[in-house]
Short mmCIF file of C-alpha atoms in Angstrom, two decimals:
data_model
loop_
_atom_site.label_atom_id
_atom_site.label_comp_id
_atom_site.label_asym_id
_atom_site.label_seq_id
_atom_site.Cartn_x
_atom_site.Cartn_y
_atom_site.Cartn_z
CA MET W 1297 3.63 -80.60 -38.06
CA LYS W 1298 6.09 -80.76 -40.94
CA ARG W 1299 9.03 -83.23 -41.02
CA ILE W 1300 12.34 -81.66 -41.90
CA ASN W 1301 15.88 -83.89 -41.78
CA LEU W 1302 18.59 -82.27 -40.05
CA ARG W 1303 21.28 -83.48 -42.78
CA ASP W 1304 20.04 -80.88 -45.41
CA MET W 1305 20.67 -78.15 -42.35
CA TYR W 1306 23.74 -78.94 -40.63
CA PRO W 1307 26.10 -79.88 -43.22
CA PHE W 1308 28.41 -81.48 -40.20
CA ILE W 1309 25.40 -84.36 -39.58
CA LYS W 1310 26.26 -86.74 -41.47
CA THR W 1311 23.82 -89.37 -40.69
CA ASP W 1312 19.71 -88.52 -41.86
CA VAL W 1313 18.24 -87.13 -38.18
CA TRP W 1314 14.68 -86.13 -39.04
CA ILE W 1315 12.91 -84.39 -36.40
CA ASP W 1316 8.98 -82.87 -36.23
CA LEU W 1317 8.61 -78.68 -36.62
CA ASP W 1318 5.63 -77.25 -36.02
CA ASP W 1319 4.04 -75.45 -38.93
CA GLU W 1320 4.91 -72.06 -37.96
CA VAL W 1321 9.06 -73.12 -37.44
CA ALA W 1322 9.28 -74.10 -40.61
CA GLN W 1323 7.77 -71.83 -42.49
CA GLU W 1324 10.27 -69.35 -41.28
CA ILE W 1325 12.94 -71.73 -41.19
CA ARG W 1326 12.09 -71.99 -45.16
CA ARG W 1327 11.64 -68.03 -45.21
CA PHE W 1328 15.28 -67.88 -43.60
CA ASP W 1329 16.41 -70.01 -46.40
CA LEU W 1330 14.88 -68.14 -49.31
CA ASN W 1331 16.50 -65.21 -47.66
CA GLU W 1332 19.66 -66.05 -47.85
CA SER W 1333 19.73 -67.99 -51.38
CA ALA W 1334 18.02 -64.42 -52.91
CA TYR W 1335 21.04 -62.90 -50.91
CA LYS W 1336 23.46 -64.54 -52.21
CA LEU W 1337 21.97 -64.02 -56.20
CA ARG W 1338 22.50 -60.24 -55.33
CA THR W 1339 26.15 -60.67 -54.07
CA TYR W 1340 26.70 -62.53 -57.67
CA ARG W 1341 24.69 -60.38 -59.67
CA HIS W 1342 26.56 -57.24 -58.60
CA ARG W 1343 29.57 -58.86 -57.77
CA ALA W 1344 29.77 -57.62 -54.41
CA TYR W 1345 32.88 -60.49 -53.40
CA TYR W 1346 34.89 -58.28 -51.01
CA SER W 1347 35.85 -59.29 -47.32
CA LEU W 1348 38.24 -58.03 -45.20
CA ASP W 1349 39.77 -61.35 -44.37
CA ARG W 1350 42.66 -61.13 -46.85
CA ASN W 1351 45.36 -62.39 -44.35
CA ASP W 1352 47.07 -58.94 -45.14
CA GLY W 1353 47.20 -56.97 -41.84
CA ILE W 1354 43.59 -54.94 -43.23
CA GLU W 1355 41.19 -56.29 -40.73
CA GLN W 1356 43.60 -56.48 -38.04
CA ASP W 1357 44.38 -52.56 -37.89
CA ILE W 1358 40.96 -51.35 -38.04
CA LEU W 1359 39.89 -53.80 -35.13
CA PHE W 1360 42.42 -53.25 -32.99
CA LEU W 1361 44.28 -49.73 -32.91
CA SER W 1362 47.26 -49.49 -32.23
CA ILE W 1363 47.61 -45.70 -30.05
CA SER W 1364 51.25 -43.79 -29.63
CA PRO W 1365 52.86 -43.48 -26.44
CA GLU W 1366 52.50 -39.93 -26.08
CA GLU W 1367 48.37 -41.56 -26.10
CA TYR W 1368 48.76 -43.82 -23.90
CA TYR W 1369 50.28 -41.82 -21.52
CA GLU W 1370 47.66 -38.89 -21.68
CA ARG W 1371 44.79 -41.34 -21.45
CA LYS W 1372 46.59 -42.98 -18.33
CA LEU W 1373 47.04 -39.54 -16.56
CA SER W 1374 43.34 -38.35 -17.69
CA ASN W 1375 42.15 -41.77 -15.87
CA GLU W 1376 44.41 -41.08 -13.25
CA GLN W 1377 42.83 -37.32 -12.53
CA LEU W 1378 39.46 -38.78 -12.74
CA TYR W 1379 39.99 -41.44 -10.36
CA ALA W 1380 41.33 -38.37 -8.04
CA ALA W 1381 38.07 -36.77 -8.80
CA MET W 1382 35.93 -39.34 -7.49
CA CYS W 1383 38.38 -40.59 -5.01
CA ARG W 1384 37.07 -37.12 -3.46
CA LEU W 1385 33.39 -37.87 -3.42
CA PRO W 1386 31.23 -39.09 -1.09
CA GLU W 1387 30.63 -42.76 -0.65
CA LYS W 1388 26.88 -42.50 -1.89
CA SER W 1389 28.05 -40.44 -4.95
CA PHE W 1390 31.10 -42.07 -5.97
CA ARG W 1391 28.67 -45.71 -6.39
CA ARG W 1392 26.34 -44.61 -7.93
CA ILE W 1393 28.70 -42.34 -10.24
CA TYR W 1394 31.03 -45.85 -10.49
CA ALA W 1395 27.51 -48.41 -11.62
CA HIS W 1396 26.35 -45.75 -13.63
CA PHE W 1397 29.00 -44.80 -15.96
CA PHE W 1398 31.41 -47.80 -15.21
CA LEU W 1399 29.16 -50.94 -14.73
CA GLY W 1400 26.32 -49.18 -17.14
CA MET W 1401 23.42 -49.14 -14.72
CA SER W 1402 20.78 -47.71 -15.21
CA LYS W 1403 19.97 -44.84 -12.34
CA VAL W 1404 16.85 -47.12 -12.22
CA ALA W 1405 18.67 -50.19 -11.38
CA ILE W 1406 20.67 -48.08 -9.08
CA ALA W 1407 17.81 -46.60 -7.05
CA GLN W 1408 16.30 -50.05 -7.16
CA ALA W 1409 18.98 -51.75 -5.07
CA GLU W 1410 19.72 -49.37 -3.20
CA GLN W 1411 15.77 -49.21 -2.65
CA VAL W 1412 15.42 -45.07 -2.81
CA ASP W 1413 13.96 -42.88 -4.63
CA GLU W 1414 15.26 -42.59 -8.66
CA ARG W 1415 15.25 -39.07 -8.27
CA ALA W 1416 18.06 -39.39 -5.79
CA VAL W 1417 20.53 -41.24 -7.62
CA ARG W 1418 19.85 -38.65 -10.15
CA LYS W 1419 20.41 -35.81 -8.39
CA SER W 1420 23.72 -37.66 -6.35
CA ILE W 1421 24.51 -38.23 -9.81
CA GLU W 1422 24.82 -34.70 -11.09
CA ARG W 1423 25.83 -33.13 -7.77
CA GLY W 1424 29.44 -35.85 -7.59
CA LEU W 1425 29.37 -34.41 -10.95
CA LYS W 1426 29.64 -30.67 -10.67
CA GLN W 1427 32.18 -31.77 -7.38
CA MET W 1428 34.17 -33.68 -9.80
CA ALA W 1429 34.16 -31.34 -12.88
CA GLN W 1430 34.97 -28.40 -10.27
CA PHE W 1431 37.53 -30.15 -9.30
CA LEU W 1432 39.26 -31.11 -12.54
CA LYS W 1433 39.34 -27.38 -13.06
CA LYS W 1434 41.71 -26.60 -10.46
CA MET W 1435 43.89 -29.26 -11.74
#
C-alpha cells in the first residue's frame, strides 16, 4: 500500500488529505504523471504553443457552422420528403428503421427488444428502405 497526499494531485484542495492506495493504482498514477510531464517537455521543445482559444471567434466558427437560408430550406424540404416516405411504410418497417437510423440501435438490439430473429429485422429494414427509395424517386 502506498500513501499519497491528494493535495499534490488536486490544486484546489488546501489541506493535506492522505489516502492509502494499492501499489498498482499508485503505479498508474505515477505513469500518468510521467507521461504528462513528457508531453509538456515535448511541447516546450517543439514550440507547440498554439490553441484555438484566442477569443477571436475561430473556434466558434469551426464548431458551429452557420448555414445559409437556401441550405436550411433544402434540409427542411428533404426532411419533409423523408418523413413522408417513412409514413407510407408498414408499422413494423417504420418502427425498425426509426430505431436503427434515428435512435442508433443495432439490428440485434432491435431483434432482442421485439423478440424476433435478427434476420427478420434486417430484411424488414431492407424492404422498407427499398420502398422509401421507390417513393422518393416518384417525388
